[in-house]
Amino acid sequence: MKIAFSTSGNTLESLLDTRFGRCSQFLILDTETKDYEILENTQNLNSVQGAGIQSAQTVLKTGAEALVTGHCGPKAFKVLHAAGIAIYLAENRPIHDLAEAFAAGKLALLTDADVEGHW
Amino acid sequence: MQIAIASGKGGTGKTSLAVSLFLANADRSRLLDCDVEEPNCHLFLKTRFVSRSSVERRIPLLNPDLCKHCGKCVEACQFNALAEAGKAGILVFEELCHSCGGCSLVCPTGALQETPLKMGAITRALVAEKAELITGALAIGHTETPTLIRAVKKKQPDPEVEFTLIDAPPGTACAFATAVEHADFVLLVAEETPFGLHDLKLTLKALQKKGLPFAVILNRMRPGFSSVQEFCKEKNYPLWLQIPESRDIAGTYARGGTLLDAMPELQESLRLLLDKCAEELLCNRRN
């Protein structure tokens, strides 16, 4: 399966960016092949409003089934939840660490937005 | 003619001046409270309620049976108010919608229909059975300030009066710009503080871009402080009225009284102030 991580780096050593809507890019990891790709989110970094909604759609288009990020606001949550993407919260640790934690079932599944909009 | 009472900084005395101007000219003016996020002119006036009407804006309502998930609406929306959520289809975030109508225009199946959503109300009231106060109030959770201000300003005059006074919201952003838009004259209330002068300069920049004629009203004038006066003198800007800093004015205000209650002697100056605005308008037209 594919997992999306919000990040500002380009490798599996990069740290998780705890922002979701306005993170600079997403790293999409294939858990079986360990291949990954980077998807820029720069357009959203500067959007006036609805950055979380846009980012949620960006993640959705990658075919990822899970998202690992630091926080998720109500609008982004609504889109991701409706689309059936599982959201896991984590701290800004290296992505490879988080991928292992995810595989071991150690990441917390989010059942509702954990922060207000424009957090 | 329309006269807007504005300032960059909040709390400089816009409402104090607007209400007192209105009372001093009750026989020939109407007051529009365009500070729609927190209208407060009515607090200082003895009013008789006349009518109240809702203001609506249009938001898209999705008919999921007609939606083919083509995503054209999501692409068209410049405000991220629509989202495609995979198998769940299109989601509408009405709080982000700017009511442009673009989504329903591009929808090929007619699945998005514009429907009204109440965003605020306009109240008409009378002071002393003759002078009209029109108040716009944005509903809680709504942010479309300019839309509501435009609606307040569009309310048809009844009866026709010589002066329409507009109590503008503070700041120099959209709300302020909408309130002073199409005004014939702007009275800029500035207070004699460093912050007051700073924001006066910002407001002047915005007004000059719009080419609106103005005069400065100085509030909280204190001995030993003259930065606004000096600034106006240096730039040759008209300074039409000076209100002293006074504990009596502040105390009267705190009890719900007006500037005019505290300083009844201002009555004549406040009448002349509107005459002066009218003269300026005539001069500008002649030029």
Tab-separated table of C-alpha atoms in Angstrom:
chain	number	residue	atom	x	y	z
A	1	MET	CA	0.000	0.000	0.000
A	2	LYS	CA	0.963	3.640	-0.401
A	3	ILE	CA	1.444	5.996	2.552
A	4	ALA	CA	1.746	9.768	2.297
A	5	PHE	CA	3.988	11.724	4.689
A	6	SER	CA	3.983	15.514	4.999
A	7	THR	CA	7.610	16.671	4.862
A	8	SER	CA	9.992	19.388	3.774
A	9	GLY	CA	12.741	16.994	2.723
A	10	ASN	CA	13.401	14.629	-0.183
A	11	THR	CA	14.535	11.380	1.435
A	12	LEU	CA	13.434	8.771	3.959
A	13	GLU	CA	15.852	10.416	6.419
A	14	SER	CA	13.920	13.671	6.154
A	15	LEU	CA	11.770	14.746	9.073
A	16	LEU	CA	8.012	14.731	9.085
A	17	ASP	CA	6.513	18.216	8.671
A	18	THR	CA	3.838	18.390	11.364
A	19	ARG	CA	1.777	20.812	9.276
A	20	PHE	CA	-0.539	19.201	6.792
A	21	GLY	CA	-2.256	21.885	4.673
A	22	ARG	CA	0.785	24.061	4.250
A	23	CYS	CA	3.609	21.526	4.228
A	24	SER	CA	5.946	22.063	1.283
A	25	GLN	CA	5.742	18.513	-0.076
A	26	PHE	CA	4.526	14.978	0.385
A	27	LEU	CA	6.619	11.826	0.298
A	28	ILE	CA	4.605	8.896	-1.022
A	29	LEU	CA	6.034	5.573	0.115
A	30	ASP	CA	5.110	2.182	-1.316
A	31	THR	CA	5.344	-0.147	1.692
A	32	GLU	CA	5.932	-3.271	-0.411
A	33	THR	CA	8.593	-2.097	-2.877
A	34	LYS	CA	10.009	0.648	-0.557
A	35	ASP	CA	9.973	2.943	-3.579
A	36	TYR	CA	9.009	6.503	-2.922
A	37	GLU	CA	8.240	9.688	-4.771
A	38	ILE	CA	8.082	13.358	-3.829
A	39	LEU	CA	5.075	15.490	-4.644
A	40	GLU	CA	5.329	19.251	-4.342
A	41	ASN	CA	2.681	21.145	-2.438
A	42	THR	CA	4.062	24.636	-3.118
A	43	GLN	CA	0.866	25.942	-4.714
A	44	ASN	CA	-0.843	25.295	-1.404
A	45	LEU	CA	1.884	26.837	0.653
A	46	ASN	CA	0.646	30.173	-0.686
A	47	SER	CA	-3.084	29.614	-1.108
A	48	VAL	CA	-5.263	32.205	0.606
A	49	GLN	CA	-7.698	29.731	2.053
A	50	GLY	CA	-8.598	26.056	1.904
A	51	ALA	CA	-4.987	24.804	1.930
A	52	GLY	CA	-5.999	21.720	3.922
A	53	ILE	CA	-8.761	20.876	1.441
A	54	GLN	CA	-6.365	21.174	-1.499
A	55	SER	CA	-3.678	19.122	0.215
A	56	ALA	CA	-6.220	16.421	1.017
A	57	GLN	CA	-7.107	16.193	-2.668
A	58	THR	CA	-3.432	16.073	-3.620
A	59	VAL	CA	-2.927	13.108	-1.277
A	60	LEU	CA	-6.081	11.470	-2.603
A	61	LYS	CA	-4.842	11.675	-6.202
A	62	THR	CA	-1.672	9.762	-5.341
A	63	GLY	CA	-3.729	6.703	-4.459
A	64	ALA	CA	-2.349	6.664	-0.905
A	65	GLU	CA	-4.474	4.744	1.561
A	66	ALA	CA	-2.921	6.298	4.647
A	67	LEU	CA	-1.512	9.682	5.616
A	68	VAL	CA	1.029	10.376	8.353
A	69	THR	CA	1.176	14.002	9.468
A	70	GLY	CA	1.433	16.113	12.632
A	71	HIS	CA	-1.999	17.692	12.803
A	72	CYS	CA	-5.190	17.713	10.775
A	73	GLY	CA	-7.882	20.427	10.791
A	74	PRO	CA	-11.624	19.891	10.335
A	75	LYS	CA	-11.951	20.590	6.604
A	76	ALA	CA	-8.980	18.458	5.569
A	77	PHE	CA	-10.255	15.734	7.876
A	78	LYS	CA	-13.674	15.856	6.241
A	79	VAL	CA	-12.223	15.354	2.748
A	80	LEU	CA	-9.744	12.632	3.767
A	81	HIS	CA	-12.299	10.811	5.877
A	82	ALA	CA	-14.937	10.915	3.118
A	83	ALA	CA	-12.364	9.556	0.678
A	84	GLY	CA	-11.512	6.720	3.068
A	85	ILE	CA	-7.908	7.704	3.779
A	86	ALA	CA	-6.711	6.724	7.254
A	87	ILE	CA	-4.904	9.552	9.069
A	88	TYR	CA	-2.137	8.863	11.598
A	89	LEU	CA	-0.578	11.505	13.807
A	90	ALA	CA	3.132	11.558	14.585
A	91	GLU	CA	5.923	13.863	15.730
A	92	ASN	CA	8.605	15.327	13.500
A	93	ARG	CA	10.807	12.236	13.420
A	94	PRO	CA	12.581	10.802	10.343
A	95	ILE	CA	10.179	9.244	7.844
A	96	HIS	CA	11.862	5.815	7.869
A	97	ASP	CA	11.305	5.649	11.666
A	98	LEU	CA	7.674	6.511	11.205
A	99	ALA	CA	7.283	3.964	8.391
A	100	GLU	CA	8.526	1.271	10.796
A	101	ALA	CA	6.246	2.504	13.557
A	102	PHE	CA	3.356	2.434	11.090
A	103	ALA	CA	4.163	-1.153	10.056
A	104	ALA	CA	4.311	-2.140	13.735
A	105	GLY	CA	0.892	-0.548	14.309
A	106	LYS	CA	2.360	1.970	16.734
A	107	LEU	CA	0.933	5.167	15.215
A	108	ALA	CA	-2.272	6.690	16.567
A	109	LEU	CA	-5.221	6.617	14.171
A	110	LEU	CA	-7.081	9.922	14.054
A	111	THR	CA	-10.850	9.709	14.433
A	112	ASP	CA	-11.601	13.443	14.310
A	113	ALA	CA	-9.769	16.676	13.533
A	114	ASP	CA	-7.223	17.336	16.295
A	115	VAL	CA	-6.881	21.077	15.716
A	116	GLU	CA	-9.109	23.978	14.661
A	117	GLY	CA	-9.004	25.369	11.132
A	118	HIS	CA	-6.171	27.891	10.463
A	119	TRP	CA	-4.244	26.300	13.271
B	1	MET	CA	-24.525	63.489	-0.593
B	2	GLN	CA	-22.716	60.578	1.033
B	3	ILE	CA	-20.186	61.310	3.752
B	4	ALA	CA	-18.125	58.456	5.189
B	5	ILE	CA	-16.638	58.732	8.654
B	6	ALA	CA	-13.511	56.596	8.645
B	7	SER	CA	-10.157	56.030	10.323
B	8	GLY	CA	-7.402	53.478	10.036
B	9	LYS	CA	-7.051	52.800	13.726
B	10	GLY	CA	-10.020	51.518	15.686
B	11	GLY	CA	-11.262	53.461	18.698
B	12	THR	CA	-10.347	56.909	17.367
B	13	GLY	CA	-13.921	58.177	17.645
B	14	LYS	CA	-15.614	57.314	14.343
B	15	THR	CA	-18.852	56.257	15.963
B	16	SER	CA	-18.719	59.131	18.479
B	17	LEU	CA	-18.400	61.625	15.648
B	18	ALA	CA	-20.905	59.876	13.366
B	19	VAL	CA	-23.600	59.679	16.040
B	20	SER	CA	-23.119	63.290	17.116
B	21	LEU	CA	-23.064	64.537	13.514
B	22	PHE	CA	-26.287	62.616	12.961
B	23	LEU	CA	-27.973	64.069	16.057
B	24	ALA	CA	-26.846	67.611	15.315
B	25	ASN	CA	-28.222	67.243	11.788
B	26	ALA	CA	-31.249	65.056	12.557
B	27	ASP	CA	-33.474	67.178	10.307
B	28	ARG	CA	-31.361	66.557	7.223
B	29	SER	CA	-29.358	63.362	7.614
B	30	ARG	CA	-29.512	59.583	7.791
B	31	LEU	CA	-26.940	57.338	9.456
B	32	LEU	CA	-25.753	54.018	8.016
B	33	ASP	CA	-23.894	51.851	10.514
B	34	CYS	CA	-21.546	50.017	8.159
B	35	ASP	CA	-19.321	48.616	10.892
B	36	VAL	CA	-21.255	45.402	10.316
B	37	GLU	CA	-18.987	43.122	12.333
B	38	GLU	CA	-19.918	45.004	15.454
B	39	PRO	CA	-22.419	47.766	14.781
B	40	ASN	CA	-22.841	50.021	17.797
B	41	CYS	CA	-24.370	53.355	16.761
B	42	HIS	CA	-27.741	52.221	18.153
B	43	LEU	CA	-26.244	51.995	21.643
B	44	PHE	CA	-25.966	55.764	21.754
B	45	LEU	CA	-29.320	56.606	20.202
B	46	LYS	CA	-32.908	56.410	21.418
B	47	THR	CA	-34.456	54.572	18.524
B	48	ARG	CA	-37.839	53.214	17.522
B	49	PHE	CA	-37.601	49.934	15.607
B	50	VAL	CA	-39.172	50.076	12.142
B	51	SER	CA	-38.192	46.970	10.200
B	52	ARG	CA	-35.658	44.243	9.772
B	53	SER	CA	-34.730	42.351	6.623
B	54	SER	CA	-32.389	39.422	6.026
B	55	VAL	CA	-29.414	39.604	3.716
B	56	GLU	CA	-28.644	36.452	1.829
B	57	ARG	CA	-25.798	35.248	-0.291
B	58	ARG	CA	-25.859	32.374	-2.728
B	59	ILE	CA	-24.015	29.138	-2.180
B	60	PRO	CA	-23.996	25.968	-4.293
B	61	LEU	CA	-26.211	23.083	-3.242
B	62	LEU	CA	-25.173	19.723	-4.648
B	63	ASN	CA	-27.644	17.230	-6.032
B	64	PRO	CA	-25.662	13.966	-5.755
B	65	ASP	CA	-28.014	12.162	-8.170
B	66	LEU	CA	-27.046	14.490	-11.014
B	67	CYS	CA	-23.315	14.755	-10.169
B	68	LYS	CA	-21.031	12.802	-12.505
B	69	HIS	CA	-17.878	13.551	-10.456
B	70	CYS	CA	-16.239	15.310	-13.411
B	71	GLY	CA	-14.453	17.743	-11.083
B	72	LYS	CA	-15.031	20.807	-13.287
B	73	CYS	CA	-16.509	22.729	-10.353
B	74	VAL	CA	-13.485	21.952	-8.158
B	75	GLU	CA	-11.207	23.233	-10.905
B	76	ALA	CA	-13.272	26.381	-11.401
B	77	CYS	CA	-13.427	27.337	-7.722
B	78	GLN	CA	-10.727	29.891	-6.892
B	79	PHE	CA	-11.428	29.659	-3.176
B	80	ASN	CA	-11.001	25.932	-2.520
B	81	ALA	CA	-14.639	25.756	-1.448
B	82	LEU	CA	-15.248	22.544	-3.374
B	83	ALA	CA	-13.349	19.285	-3.010
B	84	GLU	CA	-13.353	15.955	-4.725
B	85	ALA	CA	-13.320	13.213	-2.106
B	86	GLY	CA	-12.948	10.100	-4.220
B	87	LYS	CA	-15.867	7.730	-3.926
B	88	ALA	CA	-17.670	10.156	-1.609
B	89	GLY	CA	-18.009	12.610	-4.511
B	90	ILE	CA	-17.963	16.372	-4.311
B	91	LEU	CA	-17.911	18.138	-0.940
B	92	VAL	CA	-19.023	21.761	-0.549
B	93	PHE	CA	-17.435	24.009	2.098
B	94	GLU	CA	-19.928	26.878	2.186
B	95	GLU	CA	-17.868	28.903	4.664
B	96	LEU	CA	-15.114	29.251	2.051
B	97	CYS	CA	-17.509	30.107	-0.804
B	98	HIS	CA	-17.403	33.668	-2.157
B	99	SER	CA	-20.740	33.317	-3.968
B	100	CYS	CA	-19.245	33.900	-7.407
B	101	GLY	CA	-21.526	31.341	-9.050
B	102	GLY	CA	-18.674	29.877	-11.132
B	103	CYS	CA	-19.252	26.277	-10.067
B	104	SER	CA	-22.901	26.146	-11.072
B	105	LEU	CA	-21.977	27.852	-14.335
B	106	VAL	CA	-19.422	25.197	-15.349
B	107	CYS	CA	-21.395	22.184	-14.066
B	108	PRO	CA	-22.454	20.264	-17.203
B	109	THR	CA	-25.308	18.378	-15.528
B	110	GLY	CA	-26.915	21.085	-13.422
B	111	ALA	CA	-26.006	19.233	-10.230
B	112	LEU	CA	-24.969	22.456	-8.503
B	113	GLN	CA	-27.799	24.887	-7.902
B	114	GLU	CA	-27.249	28.220	-6.208
B	115	THR	CA	-29.330	28.506	-3.069
B	116	PRO	CA	-29.712	31.382	-0.618
B	117	LEU	CA	-27.938	31.343	2.731
B	118	LYS	CA	-28.711	33.976	5.365
B	119	MET	CA	-25.559	35.923	6.193
B	120	GLY	CA	-26.850	38.915	8.129
B	121	ALA	CA	-29.606	41.432	8.634
B	122	ILE	CA	-30.364	45.092	8.083
B	123	THR	CA	-32.388	46.977	10.662
B	124	ARG	CA	-34.194	50.287	10.117
B	125	ALA	CA	-34.966	52.440	13.107
B	126	LEU	CA	-36.020	56.039	13.676
B	127	VAL	CA	-34.518	58.589	16.023
B	128	ALA	CA	-36.914	61.277	17.263
B	129	GLU	CA	-39.514	59.871	14.830
B	130	LYS	CA	-37.816	61.354	11.807
B	131	ALA	CA	-34.114	60.616	11.395
B	132	GLU	CA	-33.319	57.202	10.027
B	133	LEU	CA	-30.672	54.827	11.347
B	134	ILE	CA	-29.863	51.819	9.144
B	135	THR	CA	-27.750	49.135	10.774
B	136	GLY	CA	-26.075	46.198	9.082
B	137	ALA	CA	-25.152	43.218	11.255
B	138	LEU	CA	-23.237	40.212	10.006
B	139	ALA	CA	-24.518	36.888	11.345
B	140	ILE	CA	-22.214	34.957	13.659
B	141	GLY	CA	-19.767	32.747	11.765
B	142	HIS	CA	-20.016	34.781	8.551
B	143	THR	CA	-17.122	36.744	7.121
B	144	GLU	CA	-18.459	38.363	3.935
B	145	THR	CA	-18.267	41.869	5.343
B	146	PRO	CA	-18.148	43.778	2.021
B	147	THR	CA	-21.266	42.012	0.698
B	148	LEU	CA	-23.286	43.131	3.700
B	149	ILE	CA	-21.885	46.679	3.640
B	150	ARG	CA	-22.948	46.966	-0.014
B	151	ALA	CA	-26.435	45.780	0.924
B	152	VAL	CA	-26.685	48.416	3.671
B	153	LYS	CA	-25.594	51.142	1.267
B	154	LYS	CA	-28.070	49.974	-1.352
B	155	LYS	CA	-31.068	50.383	0.983
B	156	GLN	CA	-33.233	52.951	-0.720
B	157	PRO	CA	-33.408	56.284	1.052
B	158	ASP	CA	-36.738	56.833	2.725
B	159	PRO	CA	-37.363	59.678	2.994
B	160	GLU	CA	-34.892	61.522	0.790
B	161	VAL	CA	-32.439	63.486	2.936
B	162	GLU	CA	-29.586	65.824	2.200
B	163	PHE	CA	-26.802	63.875	3.920
B	164	THR	CA	-26.182	60.146	4.223
B	165	LEU	CA	-23.588	59.539	6.935
B	166	ILE	CA	-21.646	56.289	6.823
B	167	ASP	CA	-19.987	54.962	9.968
B	168	ALA	CA	-17.159	52.924	8.407
B	169	PRO	CA	-15.363	49.936	9.902
B	170	PRO	CA	-11.756	50.463	11.034
B	171	GLY	CA	-8.725	49.341	9.064
B	172	THR	CA	-7.693	49.906	5.470
B	173	ALA	CA	-8.778	46.555	4.026
B	174	CYS	CA	-11.841	45.451	2.016
B	175	ALA	CA	-14.435	46.414	4.636
B	176	PHE	CA	-13.137	49.977	4.864
B	177	ALA	CA	-12.764	50.224	1.078
B	178	THR	CA	-16.358	49.085	0.544
B	179	ALA	CA	-17.720	51.517	3.131
B	180	VAL	CA	-16.014	54.568	1.572
B	181	GLU	CA	-16.617	53.430	-2.032
B	182	HIS	CA	-18.746	56.000	-3.928
B	183	ALA	CA	-18.713	58.399	-0.960
B	184	ASP	CA	-18.683	62.075	-1.964
B	185	PHE	CA	-16.537	63.024	0.975
B	186	VAL	CA	-14.604	61.285	3.758
B	187	LEU	CA	-14.132	62.611	7.278
B	188	LEU	CA	-11.041	60.954	8.701
B	189	VAL	CA	-10.991	60.746	12.457
B	190	ALA	CA	-7.451	60.635	13.799
B	191	GLU	CA	-6.309	60.582	17.376
B	192	GLU	CA	-3.281	62.403	18.668
B	193	THR	CA	-1.133	59.354	19.399
B	194	PRO	CA	1.802	57.803	17.491
B	195	PHE	CA	-0.436	54.869	16.484
B	196	GLY	CA	-3.163	57.319	15.431
B	197	LEU	CA	-0.780	59.190	13.134
B	198	HIS	CA	0.640	55.974	11.687
B	199	ASP	CA	-2.780	54.651	10.754
B	200	LEU	CA	-3.935	58.030	9.471
B	201	LYS	CA	-1.092	57.880	6.955
B	202	LEU	CA	-2.127	54.374	5.850
B	203	THR	CA	-5.747	55.445	5.421
B	204	LEU	CA	-4.729	58.518	3.437
B	205	LYS	CA	-2.742	56.326	1.059
B	206	ALA	CA	-5.797	54.150	0.474
B	207	LEU	CA	-8.100	57.158	0.000
B	208	GLN	CA	-5.769	58.922	-2.370
B	209	LYS	CA	-5.620	55.817	-4.545
B	210	LYS	CA	-9.378	56.091	-4.842
B	211	GLY	CA	-9.166	59.849	-5.397
B	212	LEU	CA	-11.672	60.591	-2.640
B	213	PRO	CA	-11.794	64.104	-1.140
B	214	PHE	CA	-11.321	64.204	2.626
B	215	ALA	CA	-10.769	66.297	5.714
B	216	VAL	CA	-9.173	65.291	8.993
B	217	ILE	CA	-10.962	65.482	12.343
B	218	LEU	CA	-8.541	65.404	15.241
B	219	ASN	CA	-9.666	63.642	18.395
B	220	ARG	CA	-8.067	63.440	21.839
B	221	MET	CA	-6.125	66.625	21.313
B	222	ARG	CA	-3.778	67.173	24.287
B	223	PRO	CA	-1.480	70.013	25.225
B	224	GLY	CA	2.091	69.221	24.266
B	225	PHE	CA	1.173	66.738	21.501
B	226	SER	CA	0.807	67.960	17.958
B	227	SER	CA	2.096	65.264	15.589
B	228	VAL	CA	-1.161	64.980	13.601
B	229	GLN	CA	-1.546	68.751	13.398
B	230	GLU	CA	2.022	69.145	12.184
B	231	PHE	CA	1.583	66.349	9.665
B	232	CYS	CA	-1.589	67.952	8.242
B	233	LYS	CA	0.072	71.365	8.099
B	234	GLU	CA	3.126	69.981	6.336
B	235	LYS	CA	1.035	68.127	3.756
B	236	ASN	CA	-1.527	70.893	3.491
B	237	TYR	CA	-4.372	68.581	4.448
B	238	PRO	CA	-7.556	70.191	5.774
B	239	LEU	CA	-8.014	69.838	9.537
B	240	TRP	CA	-11.627	70.732	10.194
B	241	LEU	CA	-12.403	69.985	13.797
B	242	GLN	CA	-10.408	69.386	16.940
B	243	ILE	CA	-11.880	67.523	19.869
B	244	PRO	CA	-9.982	67.745	23.141
B	245	GLU	CA	-9.025	64.759	25.244
B	246	SER	CA	-11.456	65.007	28.121
B	247	ARG	CA	-12.426	62.809	31.024
B	248	ASP	CA	-15.919	64.233	30.751
B	249	ILE	CA	-16.328	62.985	27.150
B	250	ALA	CA	-15.008	59.534	28.119
B	251	GLY	CA	-17.309	59.351	31.157
B	252	THR	CA	-20.357	60.398	29.136
B	253	TYR	CA	-19.484	57.828	26.474
B	254	ALA	CA	-19.139	55.080	29.084
B	255	ARG	CA	-22.665	55.870	30.287
B	256	GLY	CA	-24.011	55.600	26.733
B	257	GLY	CA	-23.970	59.327	26.077
B	258	THR	CA	-22.648	61.104	23.005
B	259	LEU	CA	-19.994	63.682	22.285
B	260	LEU	CA	-22.836	66.158	21.918
B	261	ASP	CA	-24.128	65.324	25.408
B	262	ALA	CA	-20.693	66.075	26.841
B	263	MET	CA	-20.100	69.163	24.694
B	264	PRO	CA	-23.445	70.666	23.616
B	265	GLU	CA	-21.523	73.675	22.325
B	266	LEU	CA	-20.354	71.481	19.407
B	267	GLN	CA	-23.875	71.500	17.894
B	268	GLU	CA	-23.182	74.463	15.620
B	269	SER	CA	-19.740	73.200	14.508
B	270	LEU	CA	-21.223	69.830	13.640
B	271	ARG	CA	-23.875	71.462	11.457
B	272	LEU	CA	-21.255	73.613	9.767
B	273	LEU	CA	-19.130	70.534	9.184
B	274	LEU	CA	-21.739	69.025	6.872
B	275	ASP	CA	-22.258	72.345	5.111
B	276	LYS	CA	-18.524	72.429	4.502
B	277	CYS	CA	-18.627	68.913	3.019
B	278	ALA	CA	-21.415	70.065	0.671
B	279	GLU	CA	-19.401	73.134	-0.346
B	280	GLU	CA	-16.351	70.994	-1.079
B	281	LEU	CA	-18.468	68.727	-3.232
B	282	LEU	CA	-19.761	71.705	-5.196
B	283	CYS	CA	-16.217	73.090	-5.630
B	284	ASN	CA	-14.943	69.716	-6.810
B	285	ARG	CA	-17.768	69.439	-9.322
B	286	ARG	CA	-17.059	72.922	-10.644
B	287	ASN	CA	-13.395	72.063	-11.043
